Short mmCIF file of C-alpha atoms in Angstrom, two decimals:
data_model
loop_
_atom_site.label_atom_id
_atom_site.label_comp_id
_atom_site.label_asym_id
_atom_site.label_seq_id
_atom_site.Cartn_x
_atom_site.Cartn_y
_atom_site.Cartn_z
CA ILE A 111 20.31 -6.20 -3.71
CA ARG A 112 20.88 -6.64 -0.02
CA ASN A 113 23.77 -3.74 -0.26
CA GLU A 114 20.95 -1.51 -1.79
CA LYS A 115 18.40 -2.24 0.84
CA VAL A 116 20.87 -1.11 3.63
CA LYS A 117 21.46 1.98 1.63
CA VAL A 118 17.91 2.70 1.57
CA LEU A 119 17.52 2.04 5.39
CA ARG A 120 20.60 4.30 6.31
CA ALA A 121 18.95 7.19 4.32
CA MET A 122 15.74 6.69 6.64
CA LYS A 123 15.28 8.97 9.61
CA ALA A 124 14.07 7.29 12.68
CA ILE A 125 10.18 7.53 13.13
CA THR A 126 8.40 9.70 15.44
CA LEU A 127 5.01 10.23 17.00
CA ASP A 128 4.63 13.20 14.40
CA ASN A 129 4.24 10.61 11.58
CA LEU A 130 2.87 7.72 13.36
CA VAL A 131 -0.71 6.76 13.99
CA ILE A 132 -1.33 3.59 16.10
CA GLY A 133 -4.85 2.01 16.55
CA GLN A 134 -6.74 -0.82 18.31
CA TYR A 135 -9.85 -2.50 16.90
CA GLU A 136 -13.13 -2.00 18.82
CA GLY A 137 -13.83 -5.32 20.88
CA TYR A 138 -10.05 -6.33 21.13
CA ARG A 139 -10.09 -6.09 24.81
CA ASP A 140 -13.04 -8.61 24.87
CA GLU A 141 -10.74 -11.18 23.60
CA ALA A 142 -9.82 -14.06 25.62
CA GLY A 143 -6.66 -13.83 27.52
CA VAL A 144 -6.44 -9.66 26.71
CA LYS A 145 -6.61 -7.35 29.85
CA PRO A 146 -9.51 -5.16 29.92
CA ASN A 147 -7.41 -1.86 29.72
CA SER A 148 -4.79 -3.22 27.28
CA ILE A 149 -3.04 -0.34 25.27
CA VAL A 150 -1.53 -2.89 22.85
CA PRO A 151 -1.75 -1.43 19.20
CA THR A 152 -3.63 -3.84 16.68
CA PHE A 153 -2.91 -1.24 13.84
CA ALA A 154 -0.02 1.14 12.83
CA CYS A 155 0.63 3.49 10.12
CA THR A 156 3.46 5.32 9.42
CA VAL A 157 4.86 8.13 6.83
CA ALA A 158 8.45 7.64 6.06
CA TYR A 159 11.07 9.31 3.59
CA VAL A 160 14.14 8.44 2.21
CA ASN A 161 16.62 11.37 2.39
CA ASN A 162 18.50 10.77 -0.96
CA ASP A 163 18.75 12.37 -4.50
CA ARG A 164 16.54 9.67 -6.18
CA TRP A 165 13.62 9.70 -3.38
CA SER A 166 13.80 13.02 -1.78
CA GLY A 167 10.29 14.30 -0.66
CA VAL A 168 8.61 11.12 -2.13
CA PRO A 169 6.38 9.63 0.99
CA PHE A 170 6.72 5.95 1.82
CA ILE A 171 3.50 5.17 3.43
CA MET A 172 3.31 1.86 5.44
CA ARG A 173 0.53 0.47 7.46
CA CYS A 174 -0.61 -2.97 8.72
CA GLY A 175 -3.35 -3.95 11.08
CA LYS A 176 -5.75 -6.62 12.35
CA ALA A 177 -9.38 -6.79 11.79
CA LEU A 178 -9.51 -4.59 8.78
CA ASN A 179 -11.89 -4.92 5.94
CA GLU A 180 -9.77 -7.56 3.62
CA ARG A 181 -6.44 -9.70 4.21
CA LYS A 182 -3.75 -8.46 1.57
CA ALA A 183 -0.37 -7.53 1.20
CA GLU A 184 0.41 -5.36 -1.57
CA ILE A 185 2.78 -2.27 -3.13
CA ARG A 186 0.87 0.54 -3.91
CA ILE A 187 2.38 3.42 -6.12
CA GLN A 188 0.40 6.18 -6.66
CA PHE A 189 1.27 8.96 -9.58
CA ARG A 190 0.53 12.73 -8.76
CA ASP A 191 -1.79 14.49 -10.81
CA VAL A 192 -1.17 15.94 -14.15
CA ASN A 193 -1.08 19.81 -14.66
CA THR A 194 -3.53 19.63 -17.32
CA ASN A 195 -6.52 17.52 -18.02
CA ILE A 196 -7.54 17.33 -21.87
CA PHE A 197 -10.85 15.32 -21.00
CA PHE A 198 -12.45 18.29 -19.15
CA ASP A 199 -13.58 15.79 -16.53
CA ASP A 200 -13.76 16.58 -12.87
CA GLN A 201 -13.56 12.88 -12.01
CA ILE A 202 -10.09 12.37 -13.06
CA GLN A 203 -8.40 10.02 -10.80
CA ARG A 204 -4.90 9.19 -10.06
CA ASN A 205 -2.98 6.50 -11.80
CA GLU A 206 -1.70 3.50 -9.71
CA LEU A 207 0.88 0.82 -10.29
CA VAL A 208 -0.12 -2.02 -7.75
CA ILE A 209 2.17 -5.21 -7.15
CA ARG A 210 -0.37 -7.62 -5.18
CA ILE A 211 1.79 -9.99 -3.19
CA GLN A 212 -0.96 -11.91 -1.71
CA PRO A 213 -3.65 -13.32 -2.22
CA ASP A 214 -3.77 -13.92 -5.66
CA GLU A 215 -0.30 -12.51 -7.04
CA ALA A 216 -0.95 -9.76 -9.64
CA ILE A 217 0.64 -6.70 -11.31
CA TYR A 218 -1.91 -3.96 -12.63
CA MET A 219 -1.77 -0.52 -13.71
CA LYS A 220 -5.07 1.38 -12.75
CA MET A 221 -5.54 3.85 -14.79
CA MET A 222 -8.05 6.54 -16.58
CA ALA A 223 -9.45 5.53 -19.95
CA LYS A 224 -11.67 7.53 -22.41
CA SER A 225 -15.18 5.73 -21.99
CA VAL A 226 -16.60 4.26 -25.06
CA GLY A 227 -18.72 6.72 -27.52
CA MET A 228 -19.14 10.10 -26.57
CA THR A 229 -20.98 11.89 -23.65
CA ASP A 230 -23.64 14.43 -23.53
CA LYS A 231 -23.03 16.34 -20.35
CA ASP A 232 -23.78 19.89 -18.98
CA ASN A 233 -20.89 21.70 -20.03
CA SER A 234 -22.00 25.38 -19.12
CA ASN A 235 -18.82 25.84 -17.04
CA THR A 236 -16.65 25.21 -19.99
CA ASN A 237 -15.91 26.87 -23.25
CA ASP A 238 -17.10 24.29 -25.62
CA GLY A 239 -20.58 25.11 -25.63
CA ALA A 240 -23.70 24.23 -23.18
CA GLY A 241 -24.78 20.69 -24.06
CA ALA A 242 -22.11 20.01 -26.66
CA MET A 243 -20.54 16.31 -26.91
CA ARG A 244 -17.31 15.76 -25.24
CA LEU A 245 -15.01 13.07 -24.25
CA SER A 246 -15.56 11.20 -20.90
CA THR A 247 -12.98 8.98 -18.83
CA GLU A 248 -13.39 5.78 -16.36
CA GLU A 249 -11.23 3.79 -14.04
CA THR A 250 -9.76 0.56 -15.46
CA GLU A 251 -6.87 -1.75 -15.35
CA LEU A 252 -4.13 -3.17 -17.37
CA GLU A 253 -3.36 -6.34 -15.39
CA LEU A 254 -0.99 -9.16 -15.13
CA SER A 255 -2.46 -12.16 -13.07
CA TYR A 256 -0.10 -14.98 -12.39
CA HIS A 257 -2.85 -17.37 -11.97
CA LEU A 258 -4.37 -16.61 -15.19
CA ARG A 259 -1.28 -16.07 -17.26
CA TYR A 260 0.55 -19.00 -16.38
CA GLN A 261 -2.80 -21.12 -15.59
CA GLU A 262 -1.53 -24.00 -17.81
CA ARG A 263 1.88 -24.30 -16.39
CA THR A 264 0.34 -24.15 -12.91
CA GLN A 265 -1.96 -26.82 -13.15
CA HIS A 266 0.75 -29.02 -13.31
CA LEU A 267 3.32 -27.36 -11.19
CA PRO A 268 1.86 -25.02 -8.82
CA ILE A 269 3.24 -21.26 -8.09
CA PRO A 270 5.34 -22.18 -4.62
CA ASP A 271 4.38 -20.07 -1.70
CA ALA A 272 6.86 -17.69 0.34
CA TYR A 273 8.42 -20.41 2.57
CA GLU A 274 8.59 -23.09 -0.15
CA ARG A 275 10.98 -20.28 -2.17
CA LEU A 276 12.97 -19.49 1.12
CA LEU A 277 13.52 -22.98 1.74
CA LEU A 278 14.78 -23.33 -1.69
CA ASP A 279 17.21 -20.76 -1.36
CA VAL A 280 18.60 -22.27 1.75
CA PHE A 281 19.32 -25.32 -0.19
CA SER A 282 21.00 -23.51 -3.15
CA GLY A 283 23.04 -21.22 -0.82
CA SER A 284 21.04 -18.19 -2.10
CA GLN A 285 20.77 -15.27 0.80
CA THR A 286 19.34 -12.42 -1.53
CA ASN A 287 15.82 -12.62 0.40
CA PHE A 288 17.42 -12.98 4.00
CA VAL A 289 18.08 -9.98 6.24
CA ARG A 290 21.56 -9.50 6.79
CA SER A 291 22.78 -8.20 10.31
CA ASP A 292 23.45 -4.48 9.09
CA GLU A 293 20.22 -4.32 7.72
CA LEU A 294 18.55 -5.54 11.04
CA ARG A 295 20.30 -2.92 12.92
CA GLU A 296 19.41 -0.35 10.35
CA ALA A 297 15.79 -1.42 10.59
CA TRP A 298 15.71 -1.32 14.30
CA ARG A 299 17.34 1.81 14.59
CA ILE A 300 14.23 3.30 12.59
CA VAL A 301 11.65 2.00 14.92
CA THR A 302 13.26 1.64 18.36
CA PRO A 303 13.11 5.38 19.52
CA VAL A 304 9.25 5.56 18.96
CA MET A 305 8.40 2.03 20.59
CA LYS A 306 10.09 3.11 23.62
CA THR A 307 8.21 6.29 23.49
CA LEU A 308 4.95 4.39 23.01
CA GLU A 309 5.94 2.17 26.35
CA ASN A 310 7.17 4.84 28.44
CA GLU A 311 4.55 7.38 28.21
CA HIS A 312 1.82 4.88 28.10
CA ILE A 313 0.13 6.22 24.80
CA SER A 314 -3.39 4.77 23.94
CA PRO A 315 -4.18 3.52 20.51
CA LYS A 316 -7.07 5.01 18.44
CA ILE A 317 -9.88 2.61 18.53
CA TYR A 318 -11.38 1.85 15.19
CA PRO A 319 -14.33 -0.35 14.28
CA SER A 320 -13.65 -4.14 13.19
CA GLY A 321 -13.96 -4.26 9.48
CA ALA A 322 -12.34 -0.64 8.99
CA ARG A 323 -10.74 -0.19 5.50
CA ASN A 324 -7.56 1.97 7.16
CA GLY A 325 -8.04 1.45 11.04
CA PRO A 326 -8.48 4.88 12.67
CA ARG A 327 -9.81 8.09 11.02
CA ASP A 328 -6.60 9.65 12.22
CA ALA A 329 -4.70 7.17 9.73
CA ASP A 330 -6.51 8.72 6.91
CA GLU A 331 -5.49 12.16 8.04
CA LEU A 332 -2.08 11.09 8.34
CA ILE A 333 -1.77 9.66 4.71
CA GLU A 334 -3.80 12.69 3.21
CA LYS A 335 -1.51 15.02 4.90
CA ALA A 336 1.38 13.20 3.09
CA GLY A 337 -0.17 13.60 -0.31
CA PHE A 338 -1.93 10.34 -0.63
CA ARG A 339 -5.34 10.80 -2.09
CA TYR A 340 -8.01 7.92 -1.83
CA THR A 341 -11.34 8.10 -3.59
CA GLY A 342 -12.99 4.97 -3.16
CA THR A 343 -14.44 5.09 -6.61
CA TYR A 344 -12.37 1.82 -7.89
CA VAL A 345 -12.61 -1.62 -6.61
CA TYR A 346 -10.23 -4.29 -7.91
CA LYS A 347 -12.02 -7.26 -9.17
CA ARG A 348 -10.22 -10.64 -9.34
CA PRO A 349 -10.38 -12.20 -12.66
CA ALA A 350 -12.37 -15.60 -12.80
CA ALA A 351 -10.38 -18.46 -14.16
#
């Protein structure tokens, strides 16, 4: 696993200002101990590409920040649009595979599914006749929630957190989840040039309101340019126990 991680990093170019947005939440400079003219970023969003046969042309969007609308860590894979739409529905959204790391570990597939029954819509712009009954779709998910799926087991043996697992790896001699020196060098090779540019040129971060979903508006424009589409029509609902 660690060998493959290094191969991926070696296939990545260094991050530049063209594919990076930094931000600072409004009110940060009013915090205790912060200089009134501080340009320290509290948010970063970048688009990276892996230059190999498998991942050529696929954008990898990485973002993190403080004072956002929610605290979470997840991996989101968004699938591209299909060429044809058999549902004659203008509201078809992209499918997504989401791996939620924290909080509430889960894996779910956000997908479009046919709504129950038939829907009567104005079909004047289609060839199926005005006022005809036709299929409609809605967003839903196929979900594996660790908390619910393994509820009986976790009542007696709770799922260990990240640091507990790492300590167990130390005791057992497993180094799979630890960063190797060559991996660390490649990671710094990717981010060091742009970090030096930000420091030497004193580039100010974009201000964004506290509680924003994705930091400054420039970050939305960056990921939209990379091909990611956010609609805001779906909200993941954590299942009740």
